[in-house]
Coordinates of N, CA and C in Angstrom, one line a residue:
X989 N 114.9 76.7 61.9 CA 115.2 76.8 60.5 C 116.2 75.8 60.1
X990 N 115.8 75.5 58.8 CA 116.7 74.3 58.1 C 117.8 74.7 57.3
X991 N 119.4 74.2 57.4 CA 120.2 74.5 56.6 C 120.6 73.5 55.8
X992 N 120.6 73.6 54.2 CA 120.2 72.3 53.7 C 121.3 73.1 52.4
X993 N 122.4 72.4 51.9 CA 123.4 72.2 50.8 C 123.2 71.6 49.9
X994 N 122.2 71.7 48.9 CA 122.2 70.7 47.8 C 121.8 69.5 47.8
X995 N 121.2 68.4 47.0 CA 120.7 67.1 46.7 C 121.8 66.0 46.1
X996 N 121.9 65.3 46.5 CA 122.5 64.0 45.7 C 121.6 62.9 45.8
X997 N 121.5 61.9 44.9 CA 120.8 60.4 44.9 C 121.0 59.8 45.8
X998 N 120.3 58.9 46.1 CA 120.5 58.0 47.4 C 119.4 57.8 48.3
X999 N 119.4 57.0 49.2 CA 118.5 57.2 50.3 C 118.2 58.6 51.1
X1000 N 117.5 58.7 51.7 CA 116.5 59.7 52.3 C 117.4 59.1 53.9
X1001 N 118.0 59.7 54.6 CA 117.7 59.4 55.9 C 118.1 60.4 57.0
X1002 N 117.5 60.1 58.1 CA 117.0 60.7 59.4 C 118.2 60.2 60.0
X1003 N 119.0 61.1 60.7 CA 119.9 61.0 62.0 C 120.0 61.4 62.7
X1004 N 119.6 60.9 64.0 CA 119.1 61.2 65.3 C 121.1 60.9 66.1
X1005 N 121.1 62.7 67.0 CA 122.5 62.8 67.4 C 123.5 62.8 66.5
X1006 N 123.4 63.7 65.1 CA 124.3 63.3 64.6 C 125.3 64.8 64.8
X1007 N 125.2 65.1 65.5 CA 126.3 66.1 66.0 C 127.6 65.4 66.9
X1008 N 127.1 64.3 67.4 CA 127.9 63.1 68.4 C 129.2 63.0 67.8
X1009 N 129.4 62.2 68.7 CA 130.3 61.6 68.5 C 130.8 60.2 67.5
X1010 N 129.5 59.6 67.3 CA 129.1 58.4 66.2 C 128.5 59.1 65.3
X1011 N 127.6 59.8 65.4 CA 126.9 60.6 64.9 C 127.5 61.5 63.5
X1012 N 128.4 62.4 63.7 CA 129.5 62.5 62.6 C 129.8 61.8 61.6
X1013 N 130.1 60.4 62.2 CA 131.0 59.8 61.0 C 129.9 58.9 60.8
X1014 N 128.7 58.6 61.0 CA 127.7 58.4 60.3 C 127.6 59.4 59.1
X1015 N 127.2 60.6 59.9 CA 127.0 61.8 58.5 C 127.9 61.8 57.3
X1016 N 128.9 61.9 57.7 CA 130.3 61.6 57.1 C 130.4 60.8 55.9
X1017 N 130.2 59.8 56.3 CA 130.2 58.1 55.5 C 128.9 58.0 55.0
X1018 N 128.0 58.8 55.4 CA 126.6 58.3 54.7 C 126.5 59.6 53.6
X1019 N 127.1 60.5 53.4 CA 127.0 61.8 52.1 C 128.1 60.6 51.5
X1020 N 129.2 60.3 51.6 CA 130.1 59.9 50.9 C 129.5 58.7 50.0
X1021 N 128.6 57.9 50.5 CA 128.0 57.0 49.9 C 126.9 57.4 48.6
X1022 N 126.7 58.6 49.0 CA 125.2 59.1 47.9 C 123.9 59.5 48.7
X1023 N 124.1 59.0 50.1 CA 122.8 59.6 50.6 C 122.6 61.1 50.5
X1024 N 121.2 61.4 50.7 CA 120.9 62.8 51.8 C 120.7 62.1 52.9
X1025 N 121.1 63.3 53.4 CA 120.6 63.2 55.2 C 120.2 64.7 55.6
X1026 N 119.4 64.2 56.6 CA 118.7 65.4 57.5 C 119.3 65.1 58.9
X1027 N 120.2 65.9 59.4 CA 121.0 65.8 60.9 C 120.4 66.4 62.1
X1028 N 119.3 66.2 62.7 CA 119.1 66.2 63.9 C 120.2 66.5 65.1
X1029 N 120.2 67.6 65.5 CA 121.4 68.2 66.3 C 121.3 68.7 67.5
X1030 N 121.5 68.4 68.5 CA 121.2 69.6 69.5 C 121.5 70.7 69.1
X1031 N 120.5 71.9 69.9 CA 120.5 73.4 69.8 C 121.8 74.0 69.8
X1032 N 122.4 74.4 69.2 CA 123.4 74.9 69.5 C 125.0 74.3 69.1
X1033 N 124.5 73.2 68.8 CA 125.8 72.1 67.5 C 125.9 72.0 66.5
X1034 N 127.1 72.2 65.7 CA 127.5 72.2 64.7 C 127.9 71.3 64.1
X1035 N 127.8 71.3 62.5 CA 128.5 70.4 61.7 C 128.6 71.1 60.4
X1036 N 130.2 70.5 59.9 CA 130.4 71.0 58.4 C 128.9 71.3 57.4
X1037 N 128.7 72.1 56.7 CA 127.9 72.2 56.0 C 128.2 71.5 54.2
X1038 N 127.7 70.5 53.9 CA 128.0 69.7 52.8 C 126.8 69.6 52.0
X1039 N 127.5 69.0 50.7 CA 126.5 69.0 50.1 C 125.5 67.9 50.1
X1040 N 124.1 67.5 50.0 CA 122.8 66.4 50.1 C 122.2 66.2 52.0
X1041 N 122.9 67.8 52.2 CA 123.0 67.6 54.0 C 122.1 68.5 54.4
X1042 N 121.2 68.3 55.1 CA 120.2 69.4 55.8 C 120.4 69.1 57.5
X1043 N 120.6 70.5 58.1 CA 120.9 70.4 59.6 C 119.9 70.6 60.4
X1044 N 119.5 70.3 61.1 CA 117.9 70.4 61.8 C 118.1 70.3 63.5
X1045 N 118.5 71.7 64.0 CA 118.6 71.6 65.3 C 117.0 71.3 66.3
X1046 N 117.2 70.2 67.2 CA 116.2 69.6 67.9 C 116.1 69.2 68.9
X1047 N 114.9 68.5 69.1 CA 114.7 67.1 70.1 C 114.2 66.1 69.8
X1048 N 115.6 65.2 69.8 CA 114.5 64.0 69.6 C 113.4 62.9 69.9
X1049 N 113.1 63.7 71.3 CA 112.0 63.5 71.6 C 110.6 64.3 71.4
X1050 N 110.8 65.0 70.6 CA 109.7 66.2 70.4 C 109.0 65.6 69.1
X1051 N 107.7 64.8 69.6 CA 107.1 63.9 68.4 C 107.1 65.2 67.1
X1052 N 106.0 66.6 67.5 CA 105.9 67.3 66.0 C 107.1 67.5 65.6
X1053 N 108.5 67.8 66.1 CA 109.6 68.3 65.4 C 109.9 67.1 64.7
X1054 N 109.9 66.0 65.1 CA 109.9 64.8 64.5 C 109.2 64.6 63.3
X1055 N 107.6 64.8 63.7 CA 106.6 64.4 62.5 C 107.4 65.3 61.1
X1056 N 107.9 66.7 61.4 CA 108.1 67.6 60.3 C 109.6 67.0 59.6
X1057 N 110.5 66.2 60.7 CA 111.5 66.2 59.7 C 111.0 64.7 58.7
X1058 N 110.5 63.7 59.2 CA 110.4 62.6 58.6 C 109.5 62.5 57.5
X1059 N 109.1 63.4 56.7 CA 108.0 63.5 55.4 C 109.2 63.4 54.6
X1060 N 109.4 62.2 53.6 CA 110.2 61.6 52.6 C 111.3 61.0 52.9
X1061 N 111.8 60.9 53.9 CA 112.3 59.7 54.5 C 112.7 58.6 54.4
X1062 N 113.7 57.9 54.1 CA 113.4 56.2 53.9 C 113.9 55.3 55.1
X1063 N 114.8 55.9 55.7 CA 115.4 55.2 56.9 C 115.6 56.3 58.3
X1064 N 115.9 55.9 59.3 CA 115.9 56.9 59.9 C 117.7 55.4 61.1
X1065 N 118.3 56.6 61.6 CA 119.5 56.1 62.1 C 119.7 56.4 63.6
X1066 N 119.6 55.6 64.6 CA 119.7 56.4 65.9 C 120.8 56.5 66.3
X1067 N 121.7 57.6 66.6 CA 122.9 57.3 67.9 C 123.2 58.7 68.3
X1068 N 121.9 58.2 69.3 CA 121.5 59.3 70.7 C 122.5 58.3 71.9
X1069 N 123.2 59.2 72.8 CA 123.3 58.7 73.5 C 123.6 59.6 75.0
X1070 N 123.6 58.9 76.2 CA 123.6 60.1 77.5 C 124.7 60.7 77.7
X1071 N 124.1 62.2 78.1 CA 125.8 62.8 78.1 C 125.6 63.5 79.6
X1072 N 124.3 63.2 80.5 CA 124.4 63.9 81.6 C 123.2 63.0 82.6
X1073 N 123.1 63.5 83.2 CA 122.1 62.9 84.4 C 120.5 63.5 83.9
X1074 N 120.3 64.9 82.7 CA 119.6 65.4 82.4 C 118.9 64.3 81.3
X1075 N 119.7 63.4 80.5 CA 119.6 62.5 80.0 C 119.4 61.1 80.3
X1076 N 118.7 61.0 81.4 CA 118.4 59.8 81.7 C 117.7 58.6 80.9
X1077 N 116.6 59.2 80.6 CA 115.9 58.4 79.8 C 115.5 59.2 78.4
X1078 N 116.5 59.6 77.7 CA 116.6 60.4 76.3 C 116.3 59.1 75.3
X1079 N 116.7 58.0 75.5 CA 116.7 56.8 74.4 C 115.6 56.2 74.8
X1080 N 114.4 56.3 75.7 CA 113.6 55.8 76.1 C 112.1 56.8 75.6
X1081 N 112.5 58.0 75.9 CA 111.8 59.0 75.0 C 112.1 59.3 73.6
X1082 N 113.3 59.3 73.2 CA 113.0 59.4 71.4 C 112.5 57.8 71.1
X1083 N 112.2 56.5 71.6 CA 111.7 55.6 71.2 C 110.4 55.7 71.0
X1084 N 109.9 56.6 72.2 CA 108.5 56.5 72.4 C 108.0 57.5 70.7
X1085 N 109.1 58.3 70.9 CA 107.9 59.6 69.8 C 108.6 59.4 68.4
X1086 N 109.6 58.5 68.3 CA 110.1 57.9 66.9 C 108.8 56.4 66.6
X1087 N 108.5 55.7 67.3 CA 107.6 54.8 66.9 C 106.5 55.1 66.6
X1088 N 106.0 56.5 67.5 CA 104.7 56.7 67.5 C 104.1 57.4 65.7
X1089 N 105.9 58.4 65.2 CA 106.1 59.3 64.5 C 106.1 58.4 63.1
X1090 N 106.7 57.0 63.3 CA 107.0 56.7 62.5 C 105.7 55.6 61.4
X1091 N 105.0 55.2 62.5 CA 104.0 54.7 62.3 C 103.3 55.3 61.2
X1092 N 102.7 56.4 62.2 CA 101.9 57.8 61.4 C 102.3 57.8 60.0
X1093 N 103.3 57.8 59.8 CA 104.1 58.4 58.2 C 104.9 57.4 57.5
X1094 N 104.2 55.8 58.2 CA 104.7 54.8 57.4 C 105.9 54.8 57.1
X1095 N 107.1 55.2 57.9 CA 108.6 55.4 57.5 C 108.9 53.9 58.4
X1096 N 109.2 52.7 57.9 CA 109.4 52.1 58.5 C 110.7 51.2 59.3
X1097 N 112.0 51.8 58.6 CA 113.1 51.7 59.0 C 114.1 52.1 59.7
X1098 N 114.5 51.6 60.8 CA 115.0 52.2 62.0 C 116.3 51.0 62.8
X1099 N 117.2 52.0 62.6 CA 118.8 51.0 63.4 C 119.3 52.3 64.1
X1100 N 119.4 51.3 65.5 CA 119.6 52.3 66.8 C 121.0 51.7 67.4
X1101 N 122.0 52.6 68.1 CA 123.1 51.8 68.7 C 122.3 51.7 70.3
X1102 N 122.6 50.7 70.7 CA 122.2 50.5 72.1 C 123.2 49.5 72.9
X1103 N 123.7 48.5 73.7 CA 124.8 48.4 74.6 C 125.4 47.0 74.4
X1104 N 126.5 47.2 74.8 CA 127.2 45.5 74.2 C 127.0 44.6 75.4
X1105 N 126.9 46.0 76.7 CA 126.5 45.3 77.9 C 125.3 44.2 78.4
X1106 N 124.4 44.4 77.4 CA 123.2 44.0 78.0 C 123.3 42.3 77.6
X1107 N 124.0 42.2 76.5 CA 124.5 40.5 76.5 C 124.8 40.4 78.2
X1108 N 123.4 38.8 77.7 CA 124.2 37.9 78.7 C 125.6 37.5 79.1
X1109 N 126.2 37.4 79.8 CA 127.5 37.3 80.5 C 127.6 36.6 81.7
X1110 N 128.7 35.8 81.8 CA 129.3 35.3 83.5 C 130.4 36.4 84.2
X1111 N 131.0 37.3 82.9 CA 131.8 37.9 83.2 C 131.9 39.3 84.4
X1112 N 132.8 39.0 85.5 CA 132.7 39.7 86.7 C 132.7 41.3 86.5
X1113 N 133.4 41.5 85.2 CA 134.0 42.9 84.9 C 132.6 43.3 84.6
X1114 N 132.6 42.8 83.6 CA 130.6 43.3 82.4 C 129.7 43.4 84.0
X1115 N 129.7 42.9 84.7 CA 128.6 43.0 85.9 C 128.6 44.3 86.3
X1116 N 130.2 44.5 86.9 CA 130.7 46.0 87.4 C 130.2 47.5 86.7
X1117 N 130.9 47.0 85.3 CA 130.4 47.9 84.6 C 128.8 48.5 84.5
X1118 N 127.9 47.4 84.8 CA 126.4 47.3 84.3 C 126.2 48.1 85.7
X1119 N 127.0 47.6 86.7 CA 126.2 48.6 88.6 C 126.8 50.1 87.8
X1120 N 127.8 50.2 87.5 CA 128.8 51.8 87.4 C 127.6 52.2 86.0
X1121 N 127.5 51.7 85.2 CA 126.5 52.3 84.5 C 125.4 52.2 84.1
X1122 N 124.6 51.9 85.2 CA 123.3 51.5 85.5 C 121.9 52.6 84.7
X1123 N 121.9 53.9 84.9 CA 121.0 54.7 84.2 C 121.4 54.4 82.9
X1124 N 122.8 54.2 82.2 CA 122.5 53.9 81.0 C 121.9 52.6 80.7
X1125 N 122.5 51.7 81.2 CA 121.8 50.4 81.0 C 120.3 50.3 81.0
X1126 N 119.7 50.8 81.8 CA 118.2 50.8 82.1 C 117.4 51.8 81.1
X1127 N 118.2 53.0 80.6 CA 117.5 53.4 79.4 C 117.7 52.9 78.0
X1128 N 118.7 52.0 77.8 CA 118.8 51.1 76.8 C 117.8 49.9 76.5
X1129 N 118.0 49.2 78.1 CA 117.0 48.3 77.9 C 115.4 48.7 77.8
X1130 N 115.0 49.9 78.3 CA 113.6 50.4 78.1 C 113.7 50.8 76.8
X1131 N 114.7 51.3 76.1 CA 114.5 51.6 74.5 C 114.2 50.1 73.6
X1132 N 115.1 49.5 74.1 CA 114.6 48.2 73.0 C 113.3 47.3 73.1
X1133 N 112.9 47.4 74.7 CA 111.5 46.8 75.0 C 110.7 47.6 74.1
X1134 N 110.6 48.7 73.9 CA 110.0 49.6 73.2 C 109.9 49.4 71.8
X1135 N 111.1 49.1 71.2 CA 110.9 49.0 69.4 C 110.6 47.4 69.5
X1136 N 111.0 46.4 70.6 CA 110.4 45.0 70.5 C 109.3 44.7 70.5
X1137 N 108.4 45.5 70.9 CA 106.6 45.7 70.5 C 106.1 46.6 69.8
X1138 N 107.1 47.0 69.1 CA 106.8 48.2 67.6 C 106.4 47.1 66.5
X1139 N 105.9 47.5 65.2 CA 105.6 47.1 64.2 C 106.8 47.2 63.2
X1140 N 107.8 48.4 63.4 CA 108.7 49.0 62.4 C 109.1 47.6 62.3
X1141 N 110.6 47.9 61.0 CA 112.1 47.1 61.3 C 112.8 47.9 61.8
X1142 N 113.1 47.7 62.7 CA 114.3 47.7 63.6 C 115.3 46.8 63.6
X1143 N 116.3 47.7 63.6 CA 117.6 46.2 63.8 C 118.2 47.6 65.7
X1144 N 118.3 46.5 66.2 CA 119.1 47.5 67.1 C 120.9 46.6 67.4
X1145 N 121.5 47.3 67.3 CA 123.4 47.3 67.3 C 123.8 47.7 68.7
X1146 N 124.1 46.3 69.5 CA 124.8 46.8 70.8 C 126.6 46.5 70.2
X1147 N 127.3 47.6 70.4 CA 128.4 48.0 70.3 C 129.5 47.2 71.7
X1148 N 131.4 47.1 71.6 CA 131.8 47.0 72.6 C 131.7 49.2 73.2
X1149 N 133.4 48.6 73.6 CA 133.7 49.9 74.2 C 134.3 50.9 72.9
X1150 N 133.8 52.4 73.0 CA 134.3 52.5 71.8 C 135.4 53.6 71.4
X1151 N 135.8 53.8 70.8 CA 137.3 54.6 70.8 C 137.5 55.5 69.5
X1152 N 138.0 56.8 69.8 CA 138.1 57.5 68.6 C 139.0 57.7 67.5
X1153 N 139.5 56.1 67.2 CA 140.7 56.3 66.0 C 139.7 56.5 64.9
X1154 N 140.4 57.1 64.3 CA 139.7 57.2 62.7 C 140.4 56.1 61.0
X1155 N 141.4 55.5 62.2 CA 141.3 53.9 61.1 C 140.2 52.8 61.2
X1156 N 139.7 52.8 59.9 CA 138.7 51.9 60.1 C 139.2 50.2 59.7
X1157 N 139.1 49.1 60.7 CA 139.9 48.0 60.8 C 138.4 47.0 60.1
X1158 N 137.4 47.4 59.5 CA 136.4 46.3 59.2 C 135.7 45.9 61.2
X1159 N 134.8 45.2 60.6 CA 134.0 44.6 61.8 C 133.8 43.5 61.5
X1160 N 133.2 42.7 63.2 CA 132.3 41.2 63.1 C 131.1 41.3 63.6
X1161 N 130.5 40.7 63.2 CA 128.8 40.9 63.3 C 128.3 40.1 63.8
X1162 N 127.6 39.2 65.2 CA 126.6 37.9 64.7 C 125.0 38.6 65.8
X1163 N 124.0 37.8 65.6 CA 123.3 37.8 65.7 C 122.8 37.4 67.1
X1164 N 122.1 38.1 67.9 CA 122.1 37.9 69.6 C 123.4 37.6 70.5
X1165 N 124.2 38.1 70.0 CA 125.9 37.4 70.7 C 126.7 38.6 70.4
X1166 N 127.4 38.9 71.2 CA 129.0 39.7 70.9 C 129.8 38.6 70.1
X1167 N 130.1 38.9 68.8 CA 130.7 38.1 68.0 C 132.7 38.3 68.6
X1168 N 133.1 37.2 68.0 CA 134.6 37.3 68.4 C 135.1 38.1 67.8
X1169 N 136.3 38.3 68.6 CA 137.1 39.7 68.2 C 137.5 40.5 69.5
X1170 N 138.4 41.3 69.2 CA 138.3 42.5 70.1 C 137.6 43.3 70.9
X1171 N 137.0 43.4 72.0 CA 135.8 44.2 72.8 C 136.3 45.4 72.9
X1172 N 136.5 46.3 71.6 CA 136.8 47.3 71.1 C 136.6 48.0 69.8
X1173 N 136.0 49.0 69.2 CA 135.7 49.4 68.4 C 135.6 50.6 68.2
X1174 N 136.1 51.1 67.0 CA 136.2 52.7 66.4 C 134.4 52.8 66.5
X1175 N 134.5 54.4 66.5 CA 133.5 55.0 66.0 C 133.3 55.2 64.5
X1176 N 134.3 54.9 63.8 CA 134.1 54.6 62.1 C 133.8 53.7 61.8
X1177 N 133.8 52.5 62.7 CA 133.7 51.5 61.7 C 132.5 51.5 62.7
X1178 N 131.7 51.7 63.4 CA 130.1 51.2 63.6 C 129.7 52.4 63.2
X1179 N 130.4 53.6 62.6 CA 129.2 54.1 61.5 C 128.7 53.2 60.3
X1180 N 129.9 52.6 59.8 CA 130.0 51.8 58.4 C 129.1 50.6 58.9
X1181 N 129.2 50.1 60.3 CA 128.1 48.7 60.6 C 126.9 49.3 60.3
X1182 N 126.1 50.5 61.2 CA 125.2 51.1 60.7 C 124.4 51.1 59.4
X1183 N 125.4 51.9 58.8 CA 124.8 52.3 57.2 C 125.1 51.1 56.3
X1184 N 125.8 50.9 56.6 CA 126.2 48.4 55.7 C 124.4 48.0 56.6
X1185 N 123.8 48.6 57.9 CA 122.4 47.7 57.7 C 121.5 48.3 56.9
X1186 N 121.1 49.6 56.8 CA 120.2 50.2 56.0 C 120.6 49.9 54.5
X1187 N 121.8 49.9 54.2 CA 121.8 49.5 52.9 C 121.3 48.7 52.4
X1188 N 121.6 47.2 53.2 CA 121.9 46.0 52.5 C 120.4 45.7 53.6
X1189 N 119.5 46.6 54.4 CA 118.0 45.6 54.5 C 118.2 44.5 55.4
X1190 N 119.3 44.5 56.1 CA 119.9 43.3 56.5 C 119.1 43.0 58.2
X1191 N 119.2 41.5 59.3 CA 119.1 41.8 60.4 C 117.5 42.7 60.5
X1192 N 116.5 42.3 60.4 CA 115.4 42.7 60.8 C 114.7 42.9 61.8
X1193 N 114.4 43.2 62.9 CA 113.9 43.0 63.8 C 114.9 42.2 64.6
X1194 N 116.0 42.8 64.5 CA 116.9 41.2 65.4 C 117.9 42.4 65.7
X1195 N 118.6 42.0 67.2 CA 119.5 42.5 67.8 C 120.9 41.5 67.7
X1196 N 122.2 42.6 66.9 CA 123.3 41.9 66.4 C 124.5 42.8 67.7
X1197 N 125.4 41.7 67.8 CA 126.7 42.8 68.5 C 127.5 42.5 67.4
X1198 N 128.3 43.4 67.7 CA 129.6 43.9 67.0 C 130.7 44.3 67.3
X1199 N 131.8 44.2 66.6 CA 133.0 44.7 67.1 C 133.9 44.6 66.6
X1200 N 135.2 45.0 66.3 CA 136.5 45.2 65.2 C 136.7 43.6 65.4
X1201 N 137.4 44.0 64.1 CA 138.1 42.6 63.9 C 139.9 42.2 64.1

């Protein structure tokens, strides 16, 4: 069952984990802007109940639960990410049944957070980290092989490391590169990178890093 507060103008969009930890201040920032949203949640997660907000406990990998939330739709937002060993390949399966879902019902827009790690690097640390967090790495990179032979747009957002202040310092953006700056970043301000791409259409099919300024 759906818990849904009222309509406001705006885009239509789909957020996948928005019970998270990114996920929130996605929701957060994206009612405050005018959208609706529909929040895809794990069983048993909660979020404030607001107004142009519908809460839709799920799986993101469950194509029909999927097919049912994405009828009117205009963007859909991913930041799933692993919280256990049970989650191994969670971003590699909501890829599969988000492309397949999305196709179907012609919803063609889609920005996923996926890893700052997977930039190329010389750097000894980024290596370490890549052996220490290897199941993630490997279901990130199977997620984006996956939307790189999709049809949608996709923009996919590898993030640095990220931290829970709730000042938002702005961000840097470039295109196939961790842009300069800090290898540090709020969870507010890559909600705002996020929803700054669906807005603005921006980054197509192209993988950007980011990170505070």
């Amino acid at each position: 069952m759906f818990e849904s507060a009222g309509e406001v103008l705006g885009m239509k969009l789909l957020v996948l984990g928005a019970s998270g930890r990114t996920g929130r201040h996605v929701v957060e920032q994206a009612l405050r802007r005018g959208h609706e949203v529909t929040a895809l949640v794990r069983p048993g997660a909660a979020l404030p109940v607001g107004t142009g907000l519908t809460i839709a406990p799920g799986n993101p990998c469950d194509r029909d639960q999927l097919d049912q939330l994405m009828d009117g739709q205009n963007a859909v937002i991913s930041c799933l990410g692993q919280r256990s060993t049970a989650d191994a390949v969670l971003l590699r399966g909501s890829a599969e049944a988000l492309i397949a879902v999305m196709t179907k019902t012609d919803v063609r827009r889609l920005v996923v957070i996926s890893q700052g790690l997977l930039f190329p690097t010389s750097s000894v640390v980024v290596r370490l980290l890549r052996l220490a967090l290897a199941r993630h790495v490997e279901d990130s990179t199977a997620m984006e092989a996956l939307l790189r032979g999709s049809e949608l747009d996709w923009t996919i957002v590898r993030p640095p490391r990220l931290t829970e202040q709730d000042e938002m310092r702005g961000y840097r953006l470039a295109v196939d590169e961790m842009p300069e700056g800090r290898r540090v970043m709020s969870r507010a301000d890559l909600a705002a990178c996020l929803l700054d791409e669906i807005d603005q259409e921006a980054h197509l099919r192209a993988v950007v890093g980011v990170t505070s300024k």
